[in-house]
Amino acid sequence: MTSVSQILHRTVRKFETRAPLDEGDREALLNLPYELRSISANRYMVREGDRPRGATLILDGLAFRQKVTVEGMRQILSVHIPGDFVDLEGTLLKVADHNVQALTDCEIAIIPREAIIDLVDTHAKVAHAMWVDTLIDSSIYREWIVNVGRRSSRAGLCHLLCEFSRRLEVAGLSEPGGYDLPMTQEQIADALGITPVHVNRVLRELDDEGLIVRNKRAIRVPNWTALRKVAGFNELYLHLDQVRPVAPMAMSVSS
Amino acid sequence: MTSVSQILHRTVRKFETRAPLDEGDREALLNLPYELRSISANRYMVREGDRPRGATLILDGLAFRQKVTVEGMRQILSVHIPGDFVDLEGTLLKVADHNVQALTDCEIAIIPREAIIDLVDTHAKVAHAMWVDTLIDSSIYREWIVNVGRRSSRAGLCHLLCEFSRRLEVAGLSEPGGYDLPMTQEQIADALGITPVHVNRVLRELDDEGLIVRNKRAIRVPNWTALRKVAGFNELYLHLDQVRPVAPMAMSVSS
DNA sequence: CGTTAGGTTGACTTGATTCAACAACAGTGG
DNA sequence: CCACTGTTGTTGAATCAAGTCAACCTAACG
């Protein structure tokens, strides 16, 4: 399939903006062994307590990290898009401390743990690039803490929309016209730490005010500036200066 | 100074549990150049938007990371103890995406950016250990998201107490009898994403129930098991078992 | 078709906020 | 030594954002 090498090249290019790579580094990345796998929406890629056998690269579709409390409440921690590794940490830490679930049907490549360990042992610059990548993830977690801790549900929801759209855009995965957020209201609720019922009301409120226009799960934003203002969105935390934008490409988001 | 080398040795020992180091690695860490600095409580070590000139190692005192929203609300993201680096990420990313403030009066060592970069370039295992260290920070951020997003203020506060005590204990910094949490109620509030008034009420409630015993800011916990239960505390996310994750044959289950 | 997952809406409750007053205390300087 | 000032902690009363419960609607699908 062309799609695999296409995504791998995209990921290599992303890493090159994190740290300068030489030809050997690029080649080592492109020649990583992998196993292709299809995962349908809502299935688990990683479970808390697992000792992952490999790192997972998303080729197509979306995934999210989550934890559930002892009371059974789920909190979504981050959303990931094609080209993202979703458990590099699982390769370096011993056990997974959270779950990873497919948000939509996904195509993934599983790279054996030993191959990753060998790669980072022998290619310092690749390791460096991956480290920077995980540091950017950290920054996104920090902003997420602010989002659930100190923003109103209105602002938090707008912030989620802003972050997601911006990341898709930079990855070259957004359609120019609108933007399809393939999350159920329950998932949005779990991302914001509120209830699905309340998500519904806030969405309607934003729609009534004209900040967003909904058509099923597709959301159009007529005025990004206005939405960013409500969200208090400052994209510094995405560290886009360490990410060179990429030419657009269609992503199938079949939920 | 004895205190400096004492903390540096402590930090080296911590790193050794993240990745195996050889004599050269240890020496390189211990011989890092640094500049000593005293910082009084509440002063900033790093400001959002800064391009840090170096990494900061806490020698004595506590510090915390925070962000403020456009509405002026502060959210505390993590608390750090002696032996922690508080802006390794600032050395690898270009600009700081959050603030770091001294929680108490602090003694810190500032290690020039170039020295860190040189160190990680020439000592792969040290870089690896630091990477793992930042991955554990990530895990703590994830748990923090759950704490503010999906736990009641009661449970969240108890969880904060559990995490803090456990980390101090592992670092060998806790006094056996009780435990002094040098945070104001306002800071606790900013850590949990609630108001100081509410923190006050919850503390009193916990005190009334006998879960904690307060004397000024010193908190004694008569029954950790009970507190952990209320908190829903599961220390897996602290990765306290983290030992030699990298050995290629490390597939053998050693727990 | 019936079944199911997701979405919508109203009525009511609650956990947490807001506002405001006051108490305890530490530090400062006259 | 005491008055003054600022920070932190405490408490009550009123209010509000979000949660809960429950009914019902809609579209997709085997």
Short mmCIF file of N, CA and C in Angstrom, two decimals, chain A residues 63 76 105 145 175 182 238 251:
data_model
loop_
_atom_site.label_atom_id
_atom_site.label_comp_id
_atom_site.label_asym_id
_atom_site.label_seq_id
_atom_site.Cartn_x
_atom_site.Cartn_y
_atom_site.Cartn_z
N ALA A 63 -7.25 8.26 17.26
CA ALA A 63 -7.22 7.49 18.50
C ALA A 63 -7.15 8.44 19.67
N ILE A 76 -10.70 11.53 29.01
CA ILE A 76 -9.87 11.48 27.80
C ILE A 76 -8.71 12.45 27.96
N ASP A 105 -12.46 3.97 13.09
CA ASP A 105 -11.75 2.81 12.56
C ASP A 105 -10.35 3.26 12.18
N ILE A 145 -4.68 20.26 31.04
CA ILE A 145 -4.96 20.45 32.47
C ILE A 145 -5.64 21.80 32.69
N GLU A 175 -9.77 19.45 5.68
CA GLU A 175 -10.42 19.88 4.47
C GLU A 175 -10.64 21.38 4.60
N PRO A 182 -15.10 13.83 14.55
CA PRO A 182 -15.79 12.54 14.63
C PRO A 182 -15.93 12.04 16.06
N LEU A 238 1.57 24.48 21.23
CA LEU A 238 1.68 23.41 20.23
C LEU A 238 3.09 23.35 19.63
N MET A 251 -7.95 12.62 4.50
CA MET A 251 -7.95 11.56 5.51
C MET A 251 -9.35 10.98 5.56
#
